[in-house]
Coordinates of N, CA, C and O in Angstrom, one line a residue:
M1 N 1.0 -0.9 -0.1 CA -0.3 0.2 0.3 C 1.0 1.4 0.0 O 1.6 1.4 0.7
S2 N 0.9 2.2 -0.9 CA 1.6 3.6 -1.0 C 1.1 4.6 -0.2 O 0.2 4.1 0.8
D3 N 2.0 5.4 0.2 CA 1.8 6.6 0.9 C 0.1 7.2 0.4 O -0.5 7.7 1.5
S4 N 0.1 7.5 -0.5 CA -0.9 8.2 -1.3 C -2.2 7.0 -0.8 O -3.0 7.6 -0.9
D5 N -1.9 5.9 -1.0 CA -3.3 5.0 -0.8 C -3.8 4.7 0.9 O -4.7 5.0 1.3
L6 N -2.9 5.3 1.7 CA -3.2 5.7 2.8 C -4.1 6.6 3.6 O -4.4 6.7 4.5
V7 N -3.1 7.4 3.1 CA -3.6 8.7 3.3 C -5.0 9.2 2.8 O -6.2 9.4 3.1
R8 N -5.6 8.2 1.1 CA -6.5 8.5 1.3 C -7.9 7.4 2.1 O -9.1 7.5 2.3
L9 N -7.0 6.4 2.1 CA -7.9 5.4 3.0 C -7.9 6.2 4.5 O -9.6 5.5 5.2
Y10 N -7.1 6.3 4.9 CA -7.3 6.9 6.4 C -7.5 8.6 6.5 O -6.6 9.4 7.0
S11 N -8.6 8.9 5.8 CA -8.9 10.1 5.5 C -9.5 11.0 7.0 O -9.6 10.4 8.2
G12 N -9.3 12.3 7.1 CA -9.4 13.2 8.4 C -10.8 12.8 8.8 O -11.3 12.5 10.0
R13 N -12.0 12.5 7.6 CA -13.4 11.9 8.7 C -13.7 11.0 8.8 O -13.9 10.5 9.7
I14 N -12.5 9.5 8.5 CA -12.4 8.2 9.0 C -12.4 8.3 10.7 O -12.2 7.8 11.8
L15 N -10.8 9.3 10.4 CA -10.0 9.2 11.7 C -10.7 9.8 12.7 O -10.9 9.5 14.2
A16 N -11.7 11.3 12.5 CA -12.6 11.6 13.2 C -13.7 10.8 13.8 O -14.6 11.2 15.2
L17 N -14.4 9.8 13.5 CA -15.6 9.3 13.4 C -14.6 8.3 14.7 O -15.2 7.5 15.4
A18 N -13.3 7.6 13.4 CA -13.3 6.4 15.3 C -12.6 7.3 16.4 O -12.4 6.5 17.2
A19 N -12.6 8.3 16.2 CA -12.2 9.3 17.7 C -13.5 9.3 18.4 O -13.2 9.9 19.7
D20 N -14.4 9.5 18.4 CA -15.9 10.0 18.7 C -17.0 8.7 18.2 O -17.8 8.7 17.7
I21 N -16.6 7.7 19.2 CA -17.6 6.2 18.7 C -18.9 6.7 19.8 O -18.7 7.0 21.1
P22 N -20.0 6.8 19.5 CA -21.1 6.8 20.7 C -21.1 5.2 21.1 O -20.4 4.1 20.4
H23 N -21.8 5.1 21.8 CA -22.4 3.6 23.2 C -21.0 3.3 23.6 O -20.9 2.0 23.3
L24 N -20.1 3.3 23.4 CA -19.0 2.7 24.0 C -19.4 1.8 25.6 O -19.8 2.4 25.9
G25 N -19.0 1.0 25.3 CA -18.9 0.0 26.6 C -19.5 -1.3 26.5 O -20.0 -1.9 25.5
R26 N -19.9 -1.2 28.0 CA -21.2 -3.0 27.7 C -22.4 -2.7 28.8 O -22.3 -1.6 29.2
L27 N -23.5 -2.6 28.5 CA -24.7 -3.0 29.1 C -24.8 -3.6 30.4 O -24.1 -4.9 29.9
E28 N -25.3 -3.3 31.1 CA -25.5 -4.2 33.0 C -26.5 -5.5 32.4 O -25.7 -6.7 33.3
A29 N -27.4 -5.7 31.6 CA -28.6 -6.7 32.1 C -29.0 -6.6 30.2 O -30.1 -6.4 30.1
P30 N -28.4 -6.8 29.3 CA -28.6 -6.9 28.1 C -29.8 -8.2 27.5 O -29.6 -9.0 27.9
H31 N -30.6 -7.5 27.2 CA -31.3 -8.8 26.2 C -30.3 -9.7 25.8 O -30.8 -10.9 25.3
G32 N -29.7 -9.2 24.8 CA -28.8 -10.2 23.6 C -27.3 -9.2 23.4 O -27.6 -8.6 23.7
S33 N -26.2 -10.3 23.3 CA -25.1 -9.9 23.1 C -24.8 -10.9 21.8 O -24.7 -11.5 21.8
A34 N -23.8 -10.3 21.2 CA -22.5 -11.1 20.7 C -21.6 -10.4 20.0 O -21.5 -9.2 20.4
R35 N -20.7 -11.3 19.8 CA -19.2 -10.9 19.7 C -18.4 -11.6 18.5 O -19.0 -12.4 17.7
R36 N -18.1 -10.4 17.7 CA -17.5 -10.7 16.2 C -16.2 -10.6 16.4 O -15.6 -9.4 17.0
R37 N -15.3 -11.3 15.7 CA -13.6 -11.0 15.4 C -13.7 -11.2 14.1 O -13.7 -12.2 13.3
S38 N -12.6 -10.3 13.8 CA -11.8 -10.8 12.3 C -10.7 -11.7 12.4 O -9.8 -11.5 12.8
P39 N -10.7 -12.8 11.5 CA -9.7 -13.5 11.9 C -8.2 -12.9 11.2 O -7.2 -13.5 11.9
L40 N -8.6 -12.0 10.1 CA -6.9 -11.7 9.6 C -6.4 -10.5 10.6 O -4.9 -10.9 10.7
C41 N -7.5 -9.8 10.9 CA -6.8 -8.7 12.3 C -6.8 -9.1 13.6 O -5.9 -8.4 14.2
G42 N -7.5 -10.0 13.9 CA -7.6 -9.7 15.6 C -8.9 -9.0 16.0 O -8.9 -8.7 17.1
S43 N -9.2 -7.9 14.8 CA -10.2 -6.8 15.6 C -11.6 -7.8 16.4 O -11.8 -8.7 15.2
T44 N -11.7 -7.2 17.4 CA -13.2 -7.6 17.9 C -14.3 -6.3 18.1 O -13.8 -5.8 18.1
V45 N -15.4 -6.5 17.9 CA -16.5 -6.2 18.3 C -17.3 -7.1 19.2 O -18.3 -7.8 18.8
T46 N -17.8 -6.7 20.6 CA -19.0 -7.0 20.8 C -19.8 -6.1 21.1 O -19.6 -4.7 21.9
A47 N -21.0 -6.3 21.0 CA -22.6 -5.5 20.8 C -23.4 -6.1 21.9 O -23.9 -7.1 21.9
D48 N -24.0 -5.0 22.8 CA -25.1 -5.5 24.0 C -26.3 -4.6 23.3 O -26.3 -3.4 23.2
V49 N -27.3 -5.1 23.2 CA -28.5 -4.6 23.0 C -29.9 -4.6 24.3 O -29.9 -5.8 24.7
R50 N -30.6 -3.9 24.2 CA -31.9 -4.1 25.0 C -32.9 -3.8 24.1 O -33.1 -2.8 23.5
M51 N -34.1 -4.8 23.9 CA -34.9 -4.3 23.3 C -36.6 -3.5 23.8 O -36.6 -4.1 25.0
R52 N -37.1 -2.7 22.9 CA -38.2 -2.5 23.6 C -39.6 -2.2 22.1 O -39.0 -1.5 21.5
D53 N -40.5 -3.4 22.6 CA -41.6 -2.9 21.2 C -41.1 -3.5 20.0 O -41.0 -2.8 18.8
G54 N -39.9 -4.4 19.9 CA -39.1 -4.7 18.5 C -38.1 -3.7 17.9 O -37.6 -3.6 16.9
R55 N -37.8 -2.7 18.6 CA -36.7 -1.7 18.3 C -35.8 -1.6 19.5 O -35.7 -2.0 20.6
V56 N -34.5 -1.4 19.1 CA -33.3 -1.0 19.9 C -33.5 -0.2 21.1 O -33.7 1.0 20.8
A57 N -33.7 -0.2 22.0 CA -34.1 0.8 23.3 C -32.5 1.5 23.5 O -32.6 2.4 24.2
E58 N -31.6 0.3 23.9 CA -30.6 0.4 24.7 C -29.0 -0.2 23.5 O -29.7 -1.4 23.5
F59 N -28.0 0.6 23.6 CA -26.8 -0.5 23.1 C -25.8 0.6 24.0 O -25.4 1.3 23.7
A60 N -25.2 -0.8 23.5 CA -23.6 -0.4 24.0 C -22.5 -1.1 22.8 O -22.8 -2.3 22.3
Q61 N -21.3 -1.0 23.1 CA -20.2 -2.1 22.3 C -19.2 -1.7 22.5 O -19.0 -0.5 22.7
D62 N -18.6 -2.4 22.8 CA -16.8 -2.6 23.1 C -16.0 -3.1 21.8 O -16.2 -4.2 21.3
V63 N -15.2 -1.6 21.6 CA -14.6 -1.9 20.1 C -13.7 -2.5 20.2 O -12.8 -0.8 21.0
K64 N -13.0 -2.8 19.3 CA -11.6 -3.1 19.4 C -11.0 -3.4 18.2 O -10.9 -4.4 17.8
A65 N -11.1 -2.4 17.6 CA -11.0 -2.5 16.2 C -9.4 -1.3 15.5 O -9.4 -0.8 15.9
C66 N -9.0 -1.2 14.0 CA -8.3 -0.3 13.3 C -9.2 0.8 12.9 O -10.7 0.4 13.4
A67 N -8.6 1.8 12.6 CA -9.4 2.9 12.3 C -10.8 3.1 11.2 O -11.6 3.6 11.5
L68 N -10.4 2.1 10.5 CA -11.6 1.9 9.6 C -13.0 1.3 10.3 O -14.3 1.4 10.5
G69 N -12.5 0.0 11.2 CA -13.8 -0.9 12.0 C -14.1 0.3 12.9 O -15.0 0.5 13.6
Q70 N -13.3 0.9 13.7 CA -14.1 1.7 14.7 C -14.8 2.9 14.0 O -16.2 3.4 14.6
A71 N -14.4 3.4 13.0 CA -15.7 4.8 12.3 C -16.9 4.0 11.8 O -17.6 4.7 11.5
A72 N -16.7 2.7 11.2 CA -17.9 1.8 11.0 C -18.5 1.7 12.3 O -19.9 2.0 12.4
A73 N -18.1 1.5 13.5 CA -18.7 1.5 14.9 C -19.4 2.9 15.1 O -20.3 2.8 16.0
A74 N -18.9 4.0 14.9 CA -19.1 5.0 15.4 C -20.5 5.6 14.2 O -21.4 6.0 14.8
I75 N -20.1 4.9 13.0 CA -21.7 5.1 11.9 C -23.0 4.6 12.8 O -24.0 4.8 13.0
A76 N -22.4 3.8 13.2 CA -23.7 2.3 13.9 C -24.1 2.9 14.8 O -25.4 2.8 14.7
G77 N -23.0 3.1 15.8 CA -24.0 3.6 17.2 C -24.4 5.2 17.5 O -25.5 5.1 17.8
A78 N -24.5 5.7 16.2 CA -24.8 6.7 15.6 C -26.5 7.0 15.5 O -27.0 7.8 15.8
Q79 N -26.6 5.4 14.8 CA -28.1 5.4 13.9 C -29.0 4.1 15.0 O -30.1 3.8 14.4
I80 N -28.3 3.2 15.6 CA -28.9 2.1 16.1 C -30.1 2.7 17.4 O -31.0 1.3 16.8
I81 N -30.2 3.4 17.5 CA -31.3 3.0 18.8 C -32.3 3.5 17.9 O -32.4 4.9 17.3
G82 N -33.5 3.1 18.6 CA -34.8 3.2 17.7 C -34.9 2.3 16.2 O -36.2 2.3 16.1
R83 N -34.2 1.4 16.4 CA -33.9 0.5 14.9 C -34.6 -0.5 15.1 O -34.6 -1.3 16.2
T84 N -34.8 -1.4 14.2 CA -35.7 -2.8 13.9 C -34.7 -3.6 13.8 O -33.4 -3.2 13.3
R85 N -34.8 -4.7 14.0 CA -34.0 -6.0 13.5 C -34.1 -5.9 12.0 O -32.8 -5.9 11.3
A86 N -34.8 -5.5 11.0 CA -34.5 -5.6 9.6 C -33.8 -4.4 9.4 O -33.3 -4.6 8.3
E87 N -34.0 -3.1 10.2 CA -33.1 -1.9 9.5 C -31.8 -2.5 9.9 O -31.2 -2.1 8.9
I88 N -31.3 -2.9 10.8 CA -30.2 -3.1 10.8 C -29.5 -3.8 10.2 O -28.2 -4.0 9.4
E89 N -30.1 -5.1 10.0 CA -30.1 -6.2 9.1 C -29.8 -5.8 7.2 O -28.5 -6.3 6.5
A90 N -30.4 -4.7 7.0 CA -30.5 -4.2 6.0 C -29.4 -3.4 5.7 O -29.0 -3.1 4.6
A91 N -28.7 -2.7 7.1 CA -27.4 -1.7 7.0 C -26.5 -2.5 6.4 O -25.6 -2.8 6.0
R92 N -26.4 -3.5 7.4 CA -25.5 -4.6 7.3 C -25.0 -5.0 6.0 O -24.2 -5.2 5.7
D93 N -26.1 -5.5 5.4 CA -25.8 -6.4 4.4 C -25.7 -4.9 2.9 O -25.3 -5.0 2.1
G94 N -25.9 -3.9 3.2 CA -26.2 -3.2 2.4 C -24.7 -2.6 2.4 O -23.7 -1.8 1.4
L95 N -24.4 -2.6 3.4 CA -22.3 -2.3 4.1 C -21.7 -3.4 3.0 O -20.7 -3.1 2.0
R96 N -21.8 -4.2 2.9 CA -21.1 -5.3 2.3 C -21.5 -5.1 1.2 O -20.1 -5.7 0.3
A97 N -22.7 -5.1 0.3 CA -23.1 -4.8 -1.2 C -22.4 -3.3 -1.3 O -21.4 -3.4 -2.4
M98 N -21.9 -2.5 -0.3 CA -21.2 -1.1 -0.8 C -20.0 -1.6 -1.1 O -19.2 -0.8 -2.4
L99 N -19.1 -2.5 0.2 CA -17.9 -2.7 -0.4 C -17.5 -3.6 -1.8 O -16.3 -3.6 -2.0
A100 N -18.4 -4.1 -2.0 CA -18.4 -5.1 -2.8 C -18.5 -4.6 -4.1 O -18.8 -4.9 -5.4
G101 N -18.9 -3.3 -3.9 CA -18.9 -2.2 -5.1 C -20.1 -1.8 -5.5 O -20.1 -1.1 -6.5
G102 N -20.9 -2.2 -5.0 CA -22.4 -1.9 -4.8 C -22.7 0.1 -4.1 O -22.4 0.6 -4.1
P103 N -24.0 0.2 -4.4 CA -24.5 1.5 -3.9 C -24.2 1.9 -2.4 O -24.0 1.2 -1.5
V104 N -24.2 2.9 -1.5 CA -23.9 3.6 -0.5 C -25.3 3.5 0.2 O -26.8 3.3 -0.4
P105 N -25.5 2.8 1.0 CA -26.6 2.4 2.1 C -27.5 3.5 2.0 O -27.0 4.5 2.2
A106 N -28.7 3.2 1.8 CA -29.9 4.3 2.1 C -29.7 5.1 3.7 O -29.1 4.7 4.3
A107 N -30.1 6.1 4.1 CA -30.2 7.1 5.0 C -30.7 6.1 5.8 O -32.0 5.1 5.5
P108 N -30.7 6.3 7.0 CA -29.4 6.7 8.0 C -28.4 6.5 7.9 O -27.8 7.1 8.5
F109 N -28.4 6.0 7.4 CA -26.7 4.9 7.3 C -26.0 5.3 5.8 O -25.3 4.6 5.8
D110 N -26.5 6.5 5.6 CA -26.1 6.9 4.2 C -24.4 7.6 4.1 O -23.5 7.9 3.5
A111 N -23.8 7.5 6.0 CA -22.9 8.5 6.2 C -21.5 7.2 5.7 O -20.1 7.5 6.1
L112 N -22.3 5.9 6.0 CA -21.0 5.1 5.7 C -20.0 5.2 3.9 O -19.4 4.6 3.8
E113 N -20.7 6.2 3.4 CA -20.3 6.6 2.0 C -18.6 6.9 2.4 O -17.7 6.8 1.5
V114 N -18.4 7.4 3.7 CA -16.9 7.3 4.1 C -15.7 6.5 4.0 O -14.8 6.6 3.5
L115 N -16.7 5.0 3.9 CA -15.8 4.1 4.2 C -15.9 3.8 2.1 O -15.1 2.3 2.4
T116 N -16.0 4.1 1.7 CA -15.9 3.5 0.0 C -14.1 3.4 -0.5 O -14.4 2.3 -1.5
P117 N -13.6 4.0 -0.2 CA -12.3 4.4 -0.6 C -11.7 2.5 0.0 O -10.8 2.3 -0.7
A118 N -12.3 2.0 1.2 CA -11.9 0.8 1.3 C -12.0 -0.2 0.2 O -11.7 -1.8 0.6
R119 N -13.1 -0.2 -0.3 CA -14.0 -1.0 -1.5 C -12.9 -1.9 -1.8 O -12.9 -3.3 -2.3
E120 N -11.5 -1.2 -2.1 CA -10.4 -1.9 -2.8 C -9.6 -2.9 -2.3 O -8.8 -3.2 -2.5
F121 N -9.8 -2.5 -0.8 CA -8.8 -3.3 0.2 C -9.5 -4.4 1.1 O -9.6 -4.2 2.0
R122 N -9.6 -5.6 0.2 CA -10.8 -6.3 0.3 C -10.3 -7.1 2.2 O -10.7 -7.3 3.0
N123 N -8.9 -6.9 2.5 CA -8.2 -7.1 3.9 C -8.6 -6.4 5.0 O -8.7 -6.5 6.3
R124 N -9.6 -5.0 4.5 CA -10.0 -4.3 5.9 C -11.4 -4.7 5.9 O -12.1 -3.8 6.6
H125 N -12.2 -5.6 5.0 CA -13.9 -5.7 4.9 C -14.4 -6.2 6.1 O -15.1 -5.8 6.6
A126 N -13.9 -7.1 6.6 CA -13.9 -8.0 7.8 C -14.3 -7.1 9.1 O -15.2 -7.1 9.5
S127 N -13.0 -6.2 9.4 CA -13.0 -5.0 10.4 C -13.8 -4.5 10.0 O -14.6 -3.9 11.3
I128 N -14.2 -3.8 8.6 CA -15.4 -2.3 9.0 C -16.6 -3.0 9.3 O -17.5 -2.6 9.3
M129 N -16.9 -4.5 9.0 CA -18.4 -5.1 9.0 C -18.7 -5.5 10.4 O -19.7 -5.8 10.6
L130 N -17.8 -5.7 11.4 CA -17.5 -6.4 12.5 C -18.8 -5.7 13.3 O -19.8 -6.1 14.4
S131 N -19.1 -4.1 13.7 CA -20.1 -3.8 14.5 C -21.2 -3.8 13.8 O -22.7 -4.3 14.8
F132 N -21.5 -3.9 12.2 CA -22.6 -4.2 11.7 C -23.4 -5.7 12.5 O -24.2 -5.6 13.0
E133 N -22.7 -6.5 12.3 CA -22.3 -8.1 12.3 C -22.6 -8.3 13.7 O -23.6 -8.7 13.9
A134 N -22.1 -7.7 14.5 CA -22.4 -8.1 16.0 C -23.4 -7.7 16.5 O -24.5 -8.0 17.2
A135 N -24.1 -6.1 16.0 CA -24.8 -5.3 16.6 C -26.2 -6.4 15.9 O -27.4 -6.4 16.9
A136 N -26.3 -7.0 14.7 CA -27.0 -7.5 14.1 C -27.8 -9.2 14.4 O -28.3 -9.5 15.1
D137 N -26.4 -9.6 15.2 CA -26.5 -10.7 15.7 C -26.8 -10.6 16.9 O -27.7 -11.5 18.3
A138 N -26.9 -9.7 17.8 CA -26.8 -9.4 19.6 C -28.5 -9.1 19.3 O -29.5 -9.2 20.3
I139 N -29.1 -8.3 18.5 CA -30.5 -8.2 18.4 C -31.4 -9.5 18.2 O -32.5 -9.9 18.2
A140 N -30.7 -10.4 16.5 CA -31.6 -11.4 16.4 C -31.2 -12.5 18.1 O -32.3 -13.4 18.5
A141 N -30.5 -12.3 18.5 CA -30.4 -12.7 20.1 C -31.3 -12.2 21.1 O -32.1 -13.7 21.8
A142 N -31.2 -11.2 21.3 CA -32.5 -10.9 22.3 C -33.9 -11.1 21.7 O -35.0 -11.8 22.1
V143 N -34.4 -11.4 20.3 CA -35.4 -11.6 20.2 C -35.6 -13.0 20.0 O -37.1 -13.2 20.4
T144 N -34.7 -13.4 19.5 CA -35.3 -15.0 19.6 C -34.6 -15.6 21.0 O -35.1 -17.1 21.3
G145 N -34.0 -15.1 21.8 CA -34.0 -15.3 23.0 C -32.7 -17.1 22.9 O -32.1 -17.8 23.5
F146 N -31.9 -17.3 21.7 CA -31.2 -18.1 21.0 C -29.9 -17.9 21.8 O -29.3 -16.8 21.6
F147 N -29.0 -18.6 22.6 CA -28.0 -19.0 22.9 C -27.0 -20.0 22.5 O -27.5 -20.9 22.2
L148 N -26.1 -19.0 21.9 CA -25.4 -20.1 20.7 C -23.7 -20.4 21.9 O -23.2 -21.9 21.8
F149 N -23.1 -19.5 22.2 CA -22.2 -19.6 22.7 C -21.6 -18.4 23.3 O -21.7 -17.2 22.6
S150 N -20.6 -18.1 23.9 CA -20.4 -16.9 24.4 C -19.7 -17.2 25.7 O -19.3 -17.8 26.2
E151 N -18.1 -16.5 25.1 CA -16.9 -17.0 26.1 C -16.7 -15.7 27.1 O -16.3 -16.4 27.9
E152 N -17.8 -15.2 27.7 CA -17.8 -14.8 29.2 C -19.2 -15.5 29.4 O -20.0 -16.0 29.1
K153 N -19.7 -15.1 30.9 CA -20.4 -15.8 32.1 C -20.9 -14.2 32.1 O -20.4 -13.8 33.1
R154 N -22.1 -14.4 31.8 CA -22.9 -13.0 32.3 C -24.1 -13.4 32.8 O -24.7 -14.3 31.9
T155 N -25.0 -12.9 33.9 CA -26.2 -13.7 34.1 C -27.5 -12.0 34.2 O -27.3 -10.7 34.5
A156 N -28.2 -12.7 33.8 CA -29.3 -11.5 34.1 C -29.7 -11.4 34.8 O -30.0 -12.2 35.8
P157 N -30.6 -9.8 35.4 CA -30.9 -10.2 36.8 C -32.4 -10.7 36.8 O -33.2 -11.4 36.0
S158 N -32.8 -11.1 38.2 CA -34.1 -12.6 38.5 C -35.0 -11.9 37.7 O -35.1 -10.7 37.2
G159 N -35.5 -12.9 36.7 CA -36.4 -12.3 36.4 C -36.3 -12.0 34.5 O -36.8 -12.3 33.5
G160 N -35.0 -11.8 34.0 CA -34.5 -11.1 33.1 C -34.1 -12.7 31.8 O -33.8 -13.9 32.5
R161 N -33.8 -12.0 30.8 CA -33.4 -13.0 30.1 C -32.2 -12.3 29.6 O -32.1 -11.2 29.0
H162 N -31.0 -13.3 29.0 CA -30.1 -13.0 28.4 C -29.5 -13.9 27.4 O -29.4 -15.0 27.6
A163 N -29.1 -13.5 26.1 CA -29.1 -14.5 25.3 C -27.6 -13.8 24.6 O -27.0 -12.3 24.2
A164 N -26.6 -14.8 24.6 CA -25.5 -14.1 23.5 C -24.9 -15.0 22.5 O -25.5 -16.5 22.4
I165 N -24.3 -14.5 21.4 CA -23.6 -15.5 20.7 C -22.1 -14.8 20.3 O -22.0 -13.8 20.4
S166 N -21.3 -15.9 20.4 CA -20.2 -15.3 20.0 C -19.3 -16.1 18.4 O -20.1 -17.2 18.3
F167 N -18.8 -15.4 18.0 CA -18.5 -16.0 16.4 C -16.8 -15.9 16.5 O -16.6 -14.7 16.8
R168 N -15.8 -16.7 16.0 CA -14.4 -16.5 15.8 C -14.6 -16.3 14.6 O -15.2 -17.3 13.5

């Protein structure tokens, strides 16, 4: 990767997003959690959600990723509250399609346009996808109550439920 490629890829907009990720951390008693990891670079994102009336009521994410993954997490974090499972899955699928050369996802996820220079750097795609994949998986876990695997032992408060999914 040349110096000009790096400058284009790591623009000021991407670095600004990476420095200001909304909803960092973990929720105390999430309805669903999911952890996604990029095997290529080792980046990880863990997402926690609490749902109300089919929409994301609370969201938190623990992001350990490169600037591109952090920028995508910032965009996800800024827009996820109030969204439905279908909206987040559509945003995830739209981001994947955009990275493959398709159009920029529709509003409110159109800020993902900042990541279009990463299209030609396929080795970065997995990190960019992590936040949206983890969020979609956490919502699915919350909605279905499905528990696949969790590396952490977390307990829901009495009477609550907690579902977690972890992918490597």
